[in-house]
Amino acid sequence: MLRQLKKKYFIDLGSTLASTFILCIYLFVGWYFFNWLIIDGVWVGDANICKNSSGACVSFLKEKFTFILFGVYPREYLYRPILGIVLLVIGWIHFTKKKNWNNLLFVKFLVLMIIYFVLLSGFGENKVETSKWGGLPLTLLLSIVGVAISYPVGILLALGRTSKQAVPRYLSIVYIELIRGVPLISILFMSSVLIPLFLPDGITINKLFRAQLAIIFFSSAYFAEVVRGGLNSIPKGQWEGAKSIGLNYIQTIKLVILPQALVKVIPPTVNTMIGMFKDTSLVIIIALFDLMGTTKASMTDSKWLGFSVEAYFLCAVIYFIICSRMGRFSKKVEEEFQRSH
Amino acid sequence: MIELKNVNKWYDDFHVLKDINLRIETGEKVVVCGPSGSGKSTLIRCINNLEEYQQGEIFVDSIEVQDLQTNIEKLRMDVGMVFQHFNLFPHLSILQNLTIGPMKAKNIPEEEAKKTALKFLDKVKILSEANKYPDQLSGGQKQRVAIARTLCMAPKIILFDEPTSALDPEMVKEVLDVMIDLAKEGMAMICVTHEMGFAKSVADRIIFMDEGRIVEDATPENFFENSTQPRVKEFLSQIL
């Protein structure tokens, strides 16, 4: 153990210096953080005690924890989003296991998302309007549904863009370049302000739905370009091999080209997914309170002013945990597919 | 069975095929040779529509290849092809490489497709590798798998596009042996190759192409001994 440590980090003067330097930084940051959170941190007490301390105000986080996670979701029904998130975590564990990657996966996923949606919305007397949804459940809904729809749409756009047929090719190019040329914020604005203007009187589209649409429009263009990279990396010979045994275009795409192309672009695909997950925080500008929105709102309580560092810290931890899980998953999938070759 | 009438093809300004007229009868074994860039590969790739031609007609069993009514997938099932770079599917096992065509293009049940696949893997002497993946095989083994993949489709004729050109020298023989066996069993083939030994032993006809034209079309005997074409003599003196 010691010898390995030496071999890895202290093999010569250069690596010893570098390791020591980095270790010092870790220790310094760690110590500072430990002081802030544990030693000087206020774990019990109200806002006044917090204000007189130099450490973290954990009391504030305890007070606002439910609000940051769930927004203004009615407290008496809070068990529903909690149950929903538990189901998503179970689903995630289930879906990331290779033995479950079969045709049933899609059906299972669909059922899970329907249950999740019904849990959040409820029905009859227990119905909770989407305007009251917020925090982590909303962020998860927007990103999961967003990925689930925009990834397949992105694949279709990529196929369109690489097609020899002029009509799908130009439609795809125009769509992708148009969407990529504007920021997500402006698409969100358009979907929230412009769409209602064009609709006839009396017809309204739910704000959450409009935000979801904007996210799907936006990220499908990005997925399309990622997938196109994969398609371009497949040698022409694969197309010809498939054609030569009588496979038609759709069979060739489905059985030969996509299985190879999608695997090749797993890292940028997950990269886009992570980016998209974080981009959902922009829905705050059309007054939807996702995790970032509830975090910001938690800072405006007049009783608890001035604890933004704590609030952002909690928010960052939650984002980090989820993003790092996605990163791990990406690595695992890559390894699985490399092994099977 | 295959007939080409006045076929012309251009890549932009480059005239690759010039007035090609050719008839190949059922069961015939034809070797196509000639210097590189003479249009040999392009010629056979037009027959199964991997390339388009701009003038003329190609008939396979009296069906015109580029006719809009033609079911090109069905035509390709009858006209197998073996490529220089094998073009096996790396994400599928050897067995899956062989069954995917029959199962998906011909709707043959999986069990039957597997049985046929194993039969042909045995024939190309590679049965023990059925569950491996293409990247785990040598070039010669890959090419034999590619031949077996084509055979699984039960084609009437097989087009070989320089099947041994990408192989290490010591692997050429194992692939040629399989092809010679096939020829002896009566499988029709058009083979673009520089292997003159192979041409001598199996070809019914040898076609020599130069600059997009068929310059010579003769039996092996006449081709090697009595050709009057100066280009043929020059070519033979270079490679023999």
PDB file of C-alpha atoms in Angstrom, chain A residues 164 234-252 254-260 263-264 337 339-341, chain B residues 45 48-51 72-74 76-77 79-81 83 86-92 97 100-102 104-105 133 135-136 149-150 153:
ATOM      1  CA  LYS A 164     -29.453  11.974 -49.793  1.00  0.00           C
ATOM      2  CA  ILE A 234     -19.387   4.853 -39.796  1.00  0.00           C
ATOM      3  CA  PRO A 235     -17.442   3.766 -42.894  1.00  0.00           C
ATOM      4  CA  LYS A 236     -19.266   3.609 -46.234  1.00  0.00           C
ATOM      5  CA  GLY A 237     -18.487  -0.098 -46.354  1.00  0.00           C
ATOM      6  CA  GLN A 238     -20.987  -0.747 -43.574  1.00  0.00           C
ATOM      7  CA  TRP A 239     -23.783   0.705 -45.711  1.00  0.00           C
ATOM      8  CA  GLU A 240     -22.630  -1.309 -48.701  1.00  0.00           C
ATOM      9  CA  GLY A 241     -22.278  -4.515 -46.683  1.00  0.00           C
ATOM     10  CA  ALA A 242     -25.834  -4.102 -45.423  1.00  0.00           C
ATOM     11  CA  LYS A 243     -27.203  -3.251 -48.865  1.00  0.00           C
ATOM     12  CA  SER A 244     -25.414  -6.182 -50.469  1.00  0.00           C
ATOM     13  CA  ILE A 245     -27.382  -8.657 -48.340  1.00  0.00           C
ATOM     14  CA  GLY A 246     -30.691  -7.100 -49.308  1.00  0.00           C
ATOM     15  CA  LEU A 247     -31.395  -4.931 -46.253  1.00  0.00           C
ATOM     16  CA  ASN A 248     -33.491  -1.873 -47.067  1.00  0.00           C
ATOM     17  CA  TYR A 249     -32.753   1.666 -45.848  1.00  0.00           C
ATOM     18  CA  ILE A 250     -34.675   1.423 -42.585  1.00  0.00           C
ATOM     19  CA  GLN A 251     -33.242  -1.998 -41.734  1.00  0.00           C
ATOM     20  CA  THR A 252     -29.743  -0.778 -42.536  1.00  0.00           C
ATOM     21  CA  LYS A 254     -31.775   0.287 -37.458  1.00  0.00           C
ATOM     22  CA  LEU A 255     -29.670  -2.862 -37.458  1.00  0.00           C
ATOM     23  CA  VAL A 256     -26.278  -1.780 -38.757  1.00  0.00           C
ATOM     24  CA  ILE A 257     -25.648   1.957 -38.695  1.00  0.00           C
ATOM     25  CA  LEU A 258     -27.311   3.322 -35.538  1.00  0.00           C
ATOM     26  CA  PRO A 259     -26.144   0.565 -33.164  1.00  0.00           C
ATOM     27  CA  GLN A 260     -22.572   1.449 -34.068  1.00  0.00           C
ATOM     28  CA  VAL A 263     -22.239   3.781 -29.178  1.00  0.00           C
ATOM     29  CA  LYS A 264     -19.395   5.797 -30.657  1.00  0.00           C
ATOM     30  CA  PHE A 337     -19.937  -1.884 -25.224  1.00  0.00           C
ATOM     31  CA  ARG A 339     -16.220  -5.459 -23.820  1.00  0.00           C
ATOM     32  CA  SER A 340     -18.864  -6.877 -26.128  1.00  0.00           C
ATOM     33  CA  HIS A 341     -16.714  -6.231 -29.176  1.00  0.00           C
TER      34      HIS A 341
ATOM     35  CA  ARG B  45     -20.708  -2.408 -58.435  1.00  0.00           C
ATOM     36  CA  ASN B  48     -26.013  -4.656 -57.832  1.00  0.00           C
ATOM     37  CA  ASN B  49     -26.694  -0.920 -57.911  1.00  0.00           C
ATOM     38  CA  LEU B  50     -24.052   0.179 -55.414  1.00  0.00           C
ATOM     39  CA  GLU B  51     -23.114   2.627 -58.166  1.00  0.00           C
ATOM     40  CA  ILE B  72     -33.572  -3.495 -55.649  1.00  0.00           C
ATOM     41  CA  GLU B  73     -33.408  -5.270 -52.273  1.00  0.00           C
ATOM     42  CA  LYS B  74     -34.787  -8.423 -53.843  1.00  0.00           C
ATOM     43  CA  ARG B  76     -29.430  -7.820 -54.359  1.00  0.00           C
ATOM     44  CA  MET B  77     -30.457 -11.022 -52.593  1.00  0.00           C
ATOM     45  CA  VAL B  79     -26.578 -11.051 -56.576  1.00  0.00           C
ATOM     46  CA  GLY B  80     -24.212 -11.544 -53.650  1.00  0.00           C
ATOM     47  CA  MET B  81     -21.161  -9.411 -53.132  1.00  0.00           C
ATOM     48  CA  PHE B  83     -15.804  -6.775 -50.735  1.00  0.00           C
ATOM     49  CA  PHE B  86     -14.985  -7.530 -45.942  1.00  0.00           C
ATOM     50  CA  ASN B  87     -17.543  -5.009 -44.578  1.00  0.00           C
ATOM     51  CA  LEU B  88     -18.581  -7.314 -41.756  1.00  0.00           C
ATOM     52  CA  PHE B  89     -20.673  -5.739 -39.003  1.00  0.00           C
ATOM     53  CA  PRO B  90     -18.318  -5.265 -36.030  1.00  0.00           C
ATOM     54  CA  HIS B  91     -21.107  -4.945 -33.450  1.00  0.00           C
ATOM     55  CA  LEU B  92     -22.547  -8.361 -34.311  1.00  0.00           C
ATOM     56  CA  ASN B  97     -23.467 -11.382 -39.238  1.00  0.00           C
ATOM     57  CA  ILE B 100     -29.169 -10.951 -40.083  1.00  0.00           C
ATOM     58  CA  GLY B 101     -29.697 -10.949 -43.865  1.00  0.00           C
ATOM     59  CA  PRO B 102     -31.815 -14.099 -44.102  1.00  0.00           C
ATOM     60  CA  LYS B 104     -34.493  -9.507 -41.761  1.00  0.00           C
ATOM     61  CA  ALA B 105     -34.454  -9.330 -45.559  1.00  0.00           C
ATOM     62  CA  TYR B 133     -16.752 -10.901 -33.124  1.00  0.00           C
ATOM     63  CA  ASP B 135     -12.379  -7.869 -34.720  1.00  0.00           C
ATOM     64  CA  GLN B 136     -11.165 -11.093 -33.131  1.00  0.00           C
ATOM     65  CA  ARG B 149     -22.523 -14.320 -45.256  1.00  0.00           C
ATOM     66  CA  THR B 150     -23.181 -13.974 -48.966  1.00  0.00           C
ATOM     67  CA  MET B 153     -28.580 -15.404 -48.911  1.00  0.00           C
TER      68      MET B 153
END
